[in-house]
Coordinates of C-alpha atoms and ligand atoms in Angstrom, one line a residue:
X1 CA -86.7 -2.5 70.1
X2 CA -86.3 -6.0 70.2
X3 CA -85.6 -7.7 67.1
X4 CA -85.9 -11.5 65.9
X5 CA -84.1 -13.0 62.6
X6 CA -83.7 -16.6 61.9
X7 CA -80.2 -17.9 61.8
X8 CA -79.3 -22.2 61.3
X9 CA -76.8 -23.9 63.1
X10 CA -75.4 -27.6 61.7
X11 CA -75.4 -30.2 64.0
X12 CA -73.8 -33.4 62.0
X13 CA -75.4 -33.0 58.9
X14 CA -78.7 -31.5 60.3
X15 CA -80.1 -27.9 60.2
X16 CA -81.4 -26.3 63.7
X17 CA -83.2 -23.4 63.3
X18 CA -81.6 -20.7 65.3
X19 CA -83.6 -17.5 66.4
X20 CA -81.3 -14.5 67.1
X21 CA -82.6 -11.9 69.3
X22 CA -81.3 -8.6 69.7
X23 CA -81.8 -6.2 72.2
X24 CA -80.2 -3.2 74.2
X25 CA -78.5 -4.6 77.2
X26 CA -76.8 -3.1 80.4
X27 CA -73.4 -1.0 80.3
X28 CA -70.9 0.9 77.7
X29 CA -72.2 1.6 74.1
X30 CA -71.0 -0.1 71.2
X31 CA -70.5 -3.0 73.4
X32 CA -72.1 -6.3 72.0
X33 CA -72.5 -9.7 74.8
X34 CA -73.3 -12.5 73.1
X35 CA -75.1 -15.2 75.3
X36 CA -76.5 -18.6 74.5
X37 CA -74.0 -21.2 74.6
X38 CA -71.5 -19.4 71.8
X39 CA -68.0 -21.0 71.4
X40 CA -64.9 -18.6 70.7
X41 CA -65.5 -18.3 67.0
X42 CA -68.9 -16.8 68.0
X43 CA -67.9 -14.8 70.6
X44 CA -65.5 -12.9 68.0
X45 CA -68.5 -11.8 66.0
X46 CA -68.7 -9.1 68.6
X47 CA -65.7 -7.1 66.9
X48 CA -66.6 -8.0 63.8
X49 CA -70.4 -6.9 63.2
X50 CA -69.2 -3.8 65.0
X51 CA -66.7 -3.3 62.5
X52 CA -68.9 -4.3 59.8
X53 CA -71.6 -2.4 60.8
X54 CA -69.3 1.1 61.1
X55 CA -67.8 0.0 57.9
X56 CA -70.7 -0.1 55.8
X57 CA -72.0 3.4 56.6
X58 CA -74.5 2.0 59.2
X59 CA -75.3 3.7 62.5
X60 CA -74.3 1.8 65.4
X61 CA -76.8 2.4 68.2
X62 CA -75.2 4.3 71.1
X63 CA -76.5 1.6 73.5
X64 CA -75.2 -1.6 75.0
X65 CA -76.3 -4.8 73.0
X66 CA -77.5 -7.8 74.1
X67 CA -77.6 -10.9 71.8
X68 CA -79.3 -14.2 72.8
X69 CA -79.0 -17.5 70.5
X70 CA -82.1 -19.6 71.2
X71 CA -82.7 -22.1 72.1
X72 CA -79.2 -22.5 74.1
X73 CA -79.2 -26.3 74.7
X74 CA -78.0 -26.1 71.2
X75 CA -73.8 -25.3 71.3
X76 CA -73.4 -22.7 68.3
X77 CA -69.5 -22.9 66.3
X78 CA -68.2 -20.8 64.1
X79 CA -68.4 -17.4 62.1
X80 CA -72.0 -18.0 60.5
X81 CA -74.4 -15.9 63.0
X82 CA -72.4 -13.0 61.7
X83 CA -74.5 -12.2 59.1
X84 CA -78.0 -12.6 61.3
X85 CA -76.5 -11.0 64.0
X86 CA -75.6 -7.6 62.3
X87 CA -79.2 -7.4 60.7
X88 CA -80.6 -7.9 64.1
X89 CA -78.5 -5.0 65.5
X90 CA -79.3 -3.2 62.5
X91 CA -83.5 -3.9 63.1
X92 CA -82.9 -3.1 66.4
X93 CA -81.7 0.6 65.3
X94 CA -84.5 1.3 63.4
X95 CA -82.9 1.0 60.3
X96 CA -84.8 -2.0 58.5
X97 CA -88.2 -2.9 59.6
X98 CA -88.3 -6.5 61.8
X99 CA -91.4 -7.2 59.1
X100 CA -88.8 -7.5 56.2
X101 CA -87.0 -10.7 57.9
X102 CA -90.3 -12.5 59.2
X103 CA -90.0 -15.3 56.6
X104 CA -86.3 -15.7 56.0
X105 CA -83.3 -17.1 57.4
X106 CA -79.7 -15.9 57.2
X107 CA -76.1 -17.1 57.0
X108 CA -72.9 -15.7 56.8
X109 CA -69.8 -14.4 58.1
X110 CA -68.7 -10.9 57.8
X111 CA -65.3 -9.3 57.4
X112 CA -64.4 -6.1 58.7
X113 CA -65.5 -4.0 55.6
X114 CA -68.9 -5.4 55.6
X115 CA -68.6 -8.2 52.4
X116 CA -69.5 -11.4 53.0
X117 CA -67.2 -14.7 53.3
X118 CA -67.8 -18.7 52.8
X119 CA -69.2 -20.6 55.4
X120 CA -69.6 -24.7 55.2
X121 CA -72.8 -27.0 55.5
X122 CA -74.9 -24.8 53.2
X123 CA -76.9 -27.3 51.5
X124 CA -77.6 -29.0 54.9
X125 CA -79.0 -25.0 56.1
X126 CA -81.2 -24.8 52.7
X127 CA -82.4 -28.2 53.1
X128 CA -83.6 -27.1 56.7
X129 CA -84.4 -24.0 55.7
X130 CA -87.0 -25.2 52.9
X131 CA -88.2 -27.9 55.5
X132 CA -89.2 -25.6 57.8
X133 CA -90.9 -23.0 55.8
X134 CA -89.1 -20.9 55.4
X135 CA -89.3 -18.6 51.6
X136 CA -85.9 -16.9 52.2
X137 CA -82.8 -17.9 52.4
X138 CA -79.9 -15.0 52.6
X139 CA -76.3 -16.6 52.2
X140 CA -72.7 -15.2 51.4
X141 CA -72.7 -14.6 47.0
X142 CA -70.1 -17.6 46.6
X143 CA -72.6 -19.9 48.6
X144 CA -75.1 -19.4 46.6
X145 CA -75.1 -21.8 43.8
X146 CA -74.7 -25.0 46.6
X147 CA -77.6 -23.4 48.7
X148 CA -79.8 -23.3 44.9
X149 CA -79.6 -27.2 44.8
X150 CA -82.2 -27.4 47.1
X151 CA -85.3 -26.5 45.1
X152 CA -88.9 -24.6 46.3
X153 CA -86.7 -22.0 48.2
X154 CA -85.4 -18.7 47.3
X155 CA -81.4 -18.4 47.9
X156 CA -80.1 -14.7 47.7
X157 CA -76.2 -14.2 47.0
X158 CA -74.9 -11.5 49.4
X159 CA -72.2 -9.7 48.4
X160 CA -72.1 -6.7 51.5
X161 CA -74.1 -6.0 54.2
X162 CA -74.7 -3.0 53.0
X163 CA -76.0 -4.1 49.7
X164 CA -78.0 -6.3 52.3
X165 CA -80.0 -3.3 54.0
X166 CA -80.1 -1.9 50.4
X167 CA -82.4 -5.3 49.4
X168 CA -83.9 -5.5 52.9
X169 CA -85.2 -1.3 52.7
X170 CA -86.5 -1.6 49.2
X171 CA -83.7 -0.3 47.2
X172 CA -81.7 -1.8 44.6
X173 CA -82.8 -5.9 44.6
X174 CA -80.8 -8.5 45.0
X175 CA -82.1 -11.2 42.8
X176 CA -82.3 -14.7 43.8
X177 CA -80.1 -17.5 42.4
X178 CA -81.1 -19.6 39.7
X179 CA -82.1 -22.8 41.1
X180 CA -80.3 -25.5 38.9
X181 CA -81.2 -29.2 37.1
X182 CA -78.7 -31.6 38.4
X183 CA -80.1 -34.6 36.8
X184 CA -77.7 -33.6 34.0
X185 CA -74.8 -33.2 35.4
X186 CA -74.2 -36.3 37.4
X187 CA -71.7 -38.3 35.9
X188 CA -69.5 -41.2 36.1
X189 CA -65.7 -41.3 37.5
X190 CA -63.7 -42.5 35.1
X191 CA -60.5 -42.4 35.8
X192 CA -59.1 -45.4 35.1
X193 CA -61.1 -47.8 32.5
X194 CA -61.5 -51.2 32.3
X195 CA -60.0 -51.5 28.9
X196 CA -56.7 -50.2 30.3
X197 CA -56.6 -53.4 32.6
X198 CA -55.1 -56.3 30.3
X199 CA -55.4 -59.9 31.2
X200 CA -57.0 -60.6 34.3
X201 CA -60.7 -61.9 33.7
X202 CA -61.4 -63.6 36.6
X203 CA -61.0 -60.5 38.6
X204 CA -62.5 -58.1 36.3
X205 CA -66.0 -59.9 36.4
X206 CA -65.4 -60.4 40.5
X207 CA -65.6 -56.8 40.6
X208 CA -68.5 -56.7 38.3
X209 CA -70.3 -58.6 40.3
X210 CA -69.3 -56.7 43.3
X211 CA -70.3 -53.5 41.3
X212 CA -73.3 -55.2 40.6
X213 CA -74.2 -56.7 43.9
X214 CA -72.7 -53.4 46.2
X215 CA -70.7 -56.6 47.7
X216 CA -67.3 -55.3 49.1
X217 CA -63.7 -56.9 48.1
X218 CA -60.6 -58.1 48.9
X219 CA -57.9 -58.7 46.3
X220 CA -54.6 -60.0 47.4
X221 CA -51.9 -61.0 45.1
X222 CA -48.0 -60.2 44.3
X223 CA -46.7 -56.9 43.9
X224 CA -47.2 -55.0 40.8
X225 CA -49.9 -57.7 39.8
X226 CA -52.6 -54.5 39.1
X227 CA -54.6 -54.3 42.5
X228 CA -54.5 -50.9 42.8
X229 CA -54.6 -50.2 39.3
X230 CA -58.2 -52.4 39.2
X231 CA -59.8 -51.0 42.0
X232 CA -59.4 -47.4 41.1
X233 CA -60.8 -48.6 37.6
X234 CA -64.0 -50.3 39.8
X235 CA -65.6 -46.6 40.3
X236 CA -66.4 -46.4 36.2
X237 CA -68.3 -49.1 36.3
X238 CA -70.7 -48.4 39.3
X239 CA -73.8 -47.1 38.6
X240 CA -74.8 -43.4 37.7
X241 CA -75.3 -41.5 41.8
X242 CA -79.2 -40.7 41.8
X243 CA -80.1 -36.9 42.4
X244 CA -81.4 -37.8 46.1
X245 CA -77.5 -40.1 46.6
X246 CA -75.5 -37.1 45.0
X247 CA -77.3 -34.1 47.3
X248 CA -76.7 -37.2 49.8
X249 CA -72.4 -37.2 49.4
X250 CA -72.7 -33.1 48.7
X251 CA -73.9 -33.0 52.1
X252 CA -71.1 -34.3 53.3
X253 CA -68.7 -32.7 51.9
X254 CA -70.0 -29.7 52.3
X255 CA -70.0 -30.2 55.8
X256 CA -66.4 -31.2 56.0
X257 CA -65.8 -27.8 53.7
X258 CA -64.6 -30.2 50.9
X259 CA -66.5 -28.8 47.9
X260 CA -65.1 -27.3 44.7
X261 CA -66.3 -23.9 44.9
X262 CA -67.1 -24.1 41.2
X263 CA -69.0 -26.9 41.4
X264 CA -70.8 -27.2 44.4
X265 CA -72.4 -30.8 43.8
X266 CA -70.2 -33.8 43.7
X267 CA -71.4 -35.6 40.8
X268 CA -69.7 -38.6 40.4
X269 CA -69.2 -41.2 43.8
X270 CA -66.5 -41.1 45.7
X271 CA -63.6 -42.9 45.6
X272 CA -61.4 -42.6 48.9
X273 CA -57.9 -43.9 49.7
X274 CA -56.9 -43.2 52.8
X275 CA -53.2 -44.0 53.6
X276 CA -52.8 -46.7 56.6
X277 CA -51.2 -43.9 59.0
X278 CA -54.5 -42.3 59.2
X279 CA -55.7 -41.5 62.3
X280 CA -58.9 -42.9 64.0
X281 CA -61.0 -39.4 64.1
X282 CA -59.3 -39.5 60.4
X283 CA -61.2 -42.9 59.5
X284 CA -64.4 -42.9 61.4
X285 CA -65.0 -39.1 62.1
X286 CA -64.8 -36.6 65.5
X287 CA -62.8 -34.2 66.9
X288 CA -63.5 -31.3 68.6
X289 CA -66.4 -30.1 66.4
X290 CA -67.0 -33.3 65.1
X291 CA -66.5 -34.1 61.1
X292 CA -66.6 -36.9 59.1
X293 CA -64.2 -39.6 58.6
X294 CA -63.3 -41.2 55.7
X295 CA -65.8 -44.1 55.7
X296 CA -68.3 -41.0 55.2
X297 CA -66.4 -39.4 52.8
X298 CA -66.8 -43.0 50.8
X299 CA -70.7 -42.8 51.4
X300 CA -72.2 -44.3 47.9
X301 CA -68.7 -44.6 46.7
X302 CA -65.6 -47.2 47.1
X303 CA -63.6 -46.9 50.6
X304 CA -60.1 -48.1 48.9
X305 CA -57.5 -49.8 51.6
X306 CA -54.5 -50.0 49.9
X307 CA -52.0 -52.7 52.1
X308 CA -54.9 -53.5 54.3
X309 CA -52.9 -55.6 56.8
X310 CA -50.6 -52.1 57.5
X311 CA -53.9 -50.3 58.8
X312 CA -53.9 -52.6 61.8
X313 CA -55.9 -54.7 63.6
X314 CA -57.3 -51.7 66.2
X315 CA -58.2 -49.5 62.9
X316 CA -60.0 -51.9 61.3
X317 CA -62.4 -53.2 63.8
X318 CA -63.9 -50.0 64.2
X319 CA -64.9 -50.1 60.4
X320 CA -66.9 -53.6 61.7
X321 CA -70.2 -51.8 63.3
X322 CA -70.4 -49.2 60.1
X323 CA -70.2 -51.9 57.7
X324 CA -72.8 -53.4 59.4
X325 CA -75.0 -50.6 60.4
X326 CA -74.0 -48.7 56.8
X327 CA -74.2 -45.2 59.5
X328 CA -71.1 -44.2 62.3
X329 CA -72.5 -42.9 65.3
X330 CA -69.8 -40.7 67.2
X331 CA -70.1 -40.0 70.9
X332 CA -69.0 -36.5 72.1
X333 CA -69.9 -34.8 75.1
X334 CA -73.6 -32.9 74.0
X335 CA -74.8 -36.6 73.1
X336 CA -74.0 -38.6 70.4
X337 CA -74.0 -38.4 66.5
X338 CA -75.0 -40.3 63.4
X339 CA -73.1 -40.4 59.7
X340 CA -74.4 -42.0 56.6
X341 CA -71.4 -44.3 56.0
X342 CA -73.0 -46.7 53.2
X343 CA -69.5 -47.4 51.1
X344 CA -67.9 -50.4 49.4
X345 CA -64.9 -51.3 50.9
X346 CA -62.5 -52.6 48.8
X347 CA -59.2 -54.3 50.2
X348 CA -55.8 -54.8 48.5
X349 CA -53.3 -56.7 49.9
X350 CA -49.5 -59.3 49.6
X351 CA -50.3 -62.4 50.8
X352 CA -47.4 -62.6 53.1
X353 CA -44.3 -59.5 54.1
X354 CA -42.6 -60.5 51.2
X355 CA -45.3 -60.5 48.9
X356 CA -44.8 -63.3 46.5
X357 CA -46.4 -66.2 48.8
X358 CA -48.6 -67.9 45.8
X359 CA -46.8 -66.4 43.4
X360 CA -45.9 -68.9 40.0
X361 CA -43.0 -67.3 39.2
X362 CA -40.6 -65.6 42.6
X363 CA -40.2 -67.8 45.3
X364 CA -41.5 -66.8 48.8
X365 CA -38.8 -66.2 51.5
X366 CA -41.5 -65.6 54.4
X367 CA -41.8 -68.3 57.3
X368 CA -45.1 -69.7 57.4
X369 CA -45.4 -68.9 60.7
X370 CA -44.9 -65.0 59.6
X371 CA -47.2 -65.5 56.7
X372 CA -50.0 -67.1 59.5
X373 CA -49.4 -63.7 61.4
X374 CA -49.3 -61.4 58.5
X375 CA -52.8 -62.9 57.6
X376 CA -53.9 -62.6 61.4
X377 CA -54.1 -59.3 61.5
X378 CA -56.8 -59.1 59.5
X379 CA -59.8 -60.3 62.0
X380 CA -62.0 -63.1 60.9
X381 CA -65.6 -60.7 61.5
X382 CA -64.0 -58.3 58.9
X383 CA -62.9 -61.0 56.5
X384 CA -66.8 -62.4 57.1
X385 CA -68.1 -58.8 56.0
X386 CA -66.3 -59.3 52.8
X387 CA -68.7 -61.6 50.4
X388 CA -65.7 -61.6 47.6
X389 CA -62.4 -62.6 47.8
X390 CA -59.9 -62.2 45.0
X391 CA -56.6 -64.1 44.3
X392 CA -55.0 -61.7 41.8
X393 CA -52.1 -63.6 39.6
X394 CA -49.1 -62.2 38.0
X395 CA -50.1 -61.2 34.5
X396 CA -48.0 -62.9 31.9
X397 CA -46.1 -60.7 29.5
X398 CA -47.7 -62.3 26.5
X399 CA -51.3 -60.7 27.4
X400 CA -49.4 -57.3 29.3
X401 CA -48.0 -56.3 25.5
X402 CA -50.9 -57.2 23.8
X403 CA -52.6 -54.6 21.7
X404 CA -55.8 -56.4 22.3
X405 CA -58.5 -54.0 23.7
X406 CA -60.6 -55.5 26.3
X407 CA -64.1 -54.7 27.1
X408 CA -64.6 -50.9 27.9
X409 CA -65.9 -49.9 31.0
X410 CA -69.2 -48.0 29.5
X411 CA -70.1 -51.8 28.3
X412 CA -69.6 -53.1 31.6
X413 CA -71.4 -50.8 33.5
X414 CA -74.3 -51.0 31.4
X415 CA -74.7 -54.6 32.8
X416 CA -73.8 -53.7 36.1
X417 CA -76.9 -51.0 36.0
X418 CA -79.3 -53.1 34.3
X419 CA -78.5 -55.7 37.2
X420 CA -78.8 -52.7 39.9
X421 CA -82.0 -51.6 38.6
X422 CA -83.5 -55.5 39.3
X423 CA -82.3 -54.9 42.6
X424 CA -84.0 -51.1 42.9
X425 CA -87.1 -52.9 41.6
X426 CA -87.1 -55.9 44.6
X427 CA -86.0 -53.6 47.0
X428 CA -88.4 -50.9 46.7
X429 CA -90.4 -50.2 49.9
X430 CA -87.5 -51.3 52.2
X431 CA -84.3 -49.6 52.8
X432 CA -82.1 -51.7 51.1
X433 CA -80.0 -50.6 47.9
X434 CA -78.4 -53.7 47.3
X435 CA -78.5 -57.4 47.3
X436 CA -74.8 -57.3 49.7
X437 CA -76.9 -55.3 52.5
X438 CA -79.9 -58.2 52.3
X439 CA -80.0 -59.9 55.9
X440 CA -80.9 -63.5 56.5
X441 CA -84.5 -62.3 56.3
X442 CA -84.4 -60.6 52.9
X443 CA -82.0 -63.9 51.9
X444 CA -84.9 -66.4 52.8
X445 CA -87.0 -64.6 50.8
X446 CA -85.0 -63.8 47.8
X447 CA -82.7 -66.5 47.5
X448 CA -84.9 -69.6 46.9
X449 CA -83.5 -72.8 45.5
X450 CA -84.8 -75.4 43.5
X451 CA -83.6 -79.2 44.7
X452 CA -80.6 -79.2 42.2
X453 CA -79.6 -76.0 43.9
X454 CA -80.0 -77.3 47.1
X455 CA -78.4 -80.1 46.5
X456 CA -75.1 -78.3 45.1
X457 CA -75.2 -76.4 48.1
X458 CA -75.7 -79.0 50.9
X459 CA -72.1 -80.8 49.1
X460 CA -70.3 -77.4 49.0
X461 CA -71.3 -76.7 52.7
X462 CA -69.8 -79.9 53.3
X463 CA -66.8 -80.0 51.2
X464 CA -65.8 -76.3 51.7
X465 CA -66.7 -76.3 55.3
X466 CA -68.7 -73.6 55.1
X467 CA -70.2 -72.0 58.2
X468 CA -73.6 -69.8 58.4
X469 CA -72.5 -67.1 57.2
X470 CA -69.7 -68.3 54.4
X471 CA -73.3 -70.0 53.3
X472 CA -75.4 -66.4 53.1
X473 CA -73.0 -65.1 51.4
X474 CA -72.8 -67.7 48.7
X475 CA -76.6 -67.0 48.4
X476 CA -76.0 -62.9 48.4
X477 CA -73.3 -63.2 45.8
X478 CA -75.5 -66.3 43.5
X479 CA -78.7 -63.8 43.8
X480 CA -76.1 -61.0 42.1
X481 CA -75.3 -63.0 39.9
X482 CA -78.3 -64.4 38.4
X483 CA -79.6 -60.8 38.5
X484 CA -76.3 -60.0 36.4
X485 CA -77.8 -62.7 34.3
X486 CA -81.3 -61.3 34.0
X487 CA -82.9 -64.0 35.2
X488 CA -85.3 -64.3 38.2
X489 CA -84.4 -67.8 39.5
X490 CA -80.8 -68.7 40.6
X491 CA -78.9 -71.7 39.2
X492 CA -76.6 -74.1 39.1
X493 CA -73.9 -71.9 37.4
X494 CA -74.6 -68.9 39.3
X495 CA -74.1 -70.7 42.4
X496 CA -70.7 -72.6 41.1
X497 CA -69.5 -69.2 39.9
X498 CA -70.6 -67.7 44.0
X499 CA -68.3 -70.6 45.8
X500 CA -65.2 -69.4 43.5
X501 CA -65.3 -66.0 45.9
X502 CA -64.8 -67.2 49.1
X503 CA -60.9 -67.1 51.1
X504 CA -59.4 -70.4 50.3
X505 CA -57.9 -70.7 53.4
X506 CA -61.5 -69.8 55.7
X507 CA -64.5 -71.0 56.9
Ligands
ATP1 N1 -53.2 -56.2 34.0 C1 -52.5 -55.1 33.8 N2 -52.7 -54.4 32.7 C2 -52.0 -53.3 32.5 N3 -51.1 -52.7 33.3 C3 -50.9 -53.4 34.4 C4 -51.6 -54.6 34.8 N4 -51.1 -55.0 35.9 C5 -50.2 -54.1 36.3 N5 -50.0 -53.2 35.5 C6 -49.1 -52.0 35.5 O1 -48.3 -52.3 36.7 C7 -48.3 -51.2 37.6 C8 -48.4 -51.7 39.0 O2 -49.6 -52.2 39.3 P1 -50.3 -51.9 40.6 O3 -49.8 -50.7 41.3 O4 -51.8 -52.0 40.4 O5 -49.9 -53.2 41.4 P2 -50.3 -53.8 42.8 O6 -50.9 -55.1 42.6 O7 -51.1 -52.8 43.5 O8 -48.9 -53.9 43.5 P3 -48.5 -53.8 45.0 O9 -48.8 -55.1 45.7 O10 -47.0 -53.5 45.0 O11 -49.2 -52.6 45.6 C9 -49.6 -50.4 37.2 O12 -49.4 -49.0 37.3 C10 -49.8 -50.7 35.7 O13 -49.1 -49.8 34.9
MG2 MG1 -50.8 -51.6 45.2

């Protein structure tokens, strides 16, 4: 008989439903074909449901069988139609009735013995799975607990296919997985705190107005000045992930087969520092079954770039159209697909080769015309994407040995949140989650001066040069400000304090 039994395939980080069908074909028995647009990995599942099957005390029809993946535009990778496959074969036989599967789908790849093994992109399945109505949703036991995040579904851990047919025929139950509260558990990434950082004021509250504003950074400064110290201490002051943002990065990583398998949700946002060698597939995402890059990996978390100017020009223009478009859309031969890549970027780098250009103690022994070039190679469009621009100075031992405690990071975050939830607040029905992704639009409307305001502005544009968009980022950066502030109107000060971000030597 011809059986039917739902299987999902991931495309990017999107569910298709697969339906398996299973039937007696043409030729030898025990013989399975696979058709339907399988890749290798697939067409290996031929030895090992047989296997499987044998292996777990299951009769293996003495016919031919034919297995066809629907709908076969779709191009099906890896191991997980294992698991759906065998229970078709095993329908097929007569040994579990086709009624049993109606309103489930299945997962799972299969080792020779009959247990079940990992497979990735769960959470991406169950959130397809539940959206499509399904009630059931059989996965491999060590999946189980990612799969459970989704809610309104019910997730059975598989150990064996045999304890499978067991559940399937009425026997002994497998009981579903106990869908968890998540709200809970998300938590912050702390690292490196704030109080750790001596000295340095001016640059702590840059980044806690970036923090506060989503805005992304650049700090450059002498070495051993604390840039990388302070940007991996910027994470513990972002805001707490929301349950939607966390099952949001878990998707991700799930996808990319990058979860702890004890704790399948990442909880606190990601902090990424790639090293400059990294490749481009590395950075943006693709490959031959395309996966995420980096600048997805720092979805609603901090993309670090440690010695920007060493990632080259090349590498970092293609981070241009994702900062804009906060999603990477990669091209591959079955048409093209899209990435959440909504991150902070947040730049560290010398001022010149040498490193001490600026610097109030070391003298500089670059050429200006190698400091000019070292600074080139960092394009203007990028520098434009960055609202706040940070020179960090050397600290000065008197402040480095202090015992002096400076403000934790739990203090400075609970600014940075009541600021964020203003923004939540004035961004509600659009898609915007911060004042840095507001467009000219949004800016008009949210950035209003009054005539003192304008005023200071219309001498700073003139003074400081500043072009169109050196000026909306002023606004961007005043409106985080005065929302830092708690106050609905911007002024005077907030503005002032705006114009000390910009690059000295732009616009
Ligand atoms: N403000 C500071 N407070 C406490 N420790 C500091 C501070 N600045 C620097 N340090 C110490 O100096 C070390 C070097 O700092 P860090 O690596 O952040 O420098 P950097 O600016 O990134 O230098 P480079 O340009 O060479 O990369 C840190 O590990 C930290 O121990
Ligand atoms: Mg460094």
């Amino acid at each position: 008989m011809l059986a039917h039994v739902y299987s999902c395939a991931v495309i990017g980080l999107d569910g298709v439903t697969i339906d398996v069908e299973v039937d007696y074909g043409q030729g030898n028995p025990g013989r399975i074909t696979i058709v339907g647009l399988p890749d290798e990995a697939v067409k290996e599942s031929r030895e090992r449901v047989y296997s499987a099957i044998k292996n777990s005390e299951l009769a293996f029809p003495r016919k031919p069988i034919t297995v066809n993946l629907a709908p076969a535009s779709v191009r099906k990778e890896g191991p997980a139609f294992d698991l759906p496959i065998a229970v078709g074969v095993i329908i097929t036989y007569n040994q579990v009735p086709q009624a049993t599967v109606e309103d489930a789908m299945f997962v799972g790849e299969l080792s020779l013995d009959g247990s079940l093994r990992h497979v990735r992109g769960v959470l991406s399945i169950a959130a397809h799975a539940r959206a499509e109505g399904f009630k059931k949703l059989f996965v491999p036991e060590m999946d189980a607990a990612e799969a459970a995040l989704i809610p309104d579904i019910e997730v059975y851990p598989v150990k064996s296919l045999s304890d499978l047919v067991n559940h399937l025929t009425g026997g002994e139950q497998i009981s579903p997985a106990n869908a968890r509260d998540i709200s809970s558990s998300l938590e912050i990434n702390a690292e490196t705190d704030f109080s750790e950082v001596k000295g340095q004021e001016n640059i702590k509250r840059a980044l806690e107005v970036a923090a506060a504003g989503g805005h992304n950074v650049l700090m450059s400064g002498s070495p051993g000045a604390g840039k990388t110290l302070m940007a991996r201490a910027l994470c513990s002051i972002l805001p707490r992930l929301s349950i939607d943002e966390a099952l949001e990065v878990t998707r991700i990583y799930s996808i990319c087969d990058m979860l702890p398998p004890e704790t399948p949700l990442i909880q606190t946002r990601p902090f990424r520092a790639p090293h400059h060698t990294i490749s481009h597939a590395g950075m943006v995402g693709g490959g031959h079954i395309p996966r995420p890059g980096e600048i997805s990996l720092s979805h609603r978390g901090v993309l670090f770039l440690d010695e920007l100017p060493e990632f080259g020009q090349r590498m970092l223009d293609v981070l241009r159209q994702p900062m804009e478009d906060k999603v990477v859309t990669i091209s591959r031969a079955q048409g093209s697909l899209t990435f959440p890549a909504n991150f902070m970027l947040v730049g560290a780098m010398n001022p010149c080769p040498c490193g001490y250009a600026g610097d109030n103690l070391r003298q500089c022994t670059c050429m200006p015309a190698a400091i000019t070039n070292y600074q080139k190679r960092i394009s203007g469009p990028l520098l434009d994407r960055i609202d706040i621009h940070a020179h960090v100075p050397r600290v000065d031992f008197q402040k480095l040995s202090s015992q002096r405690q400076g403000e934790t990071s739990e203090t400075i975050r609970q600014r940075v949140e009541a600021a964020r939830q203003k923004q939540i607040e004035r961004f509600q029905n659009t898609h915007l989650v911060s004042n840095a992704d507001m467009t000219p639009t949004e800016i008009r409307q949210y950035c209003q001066l009054d005539d003192p305001c304008q005023q200071l502005m219309k001498t700073a544009m003139r003074q400081m040069r500043l072009t169109a968009r050196g000026y909306h980022r002023v606004l961007k950066l005043s409106r985080t400000i005065a929302d830092l502030d708690g106050v609905e109107n911007i002024m005077q000060h907030h503005i002032a304090e705006a114009l000390q971000y910009r690059a000295k030597d732009q616009e």
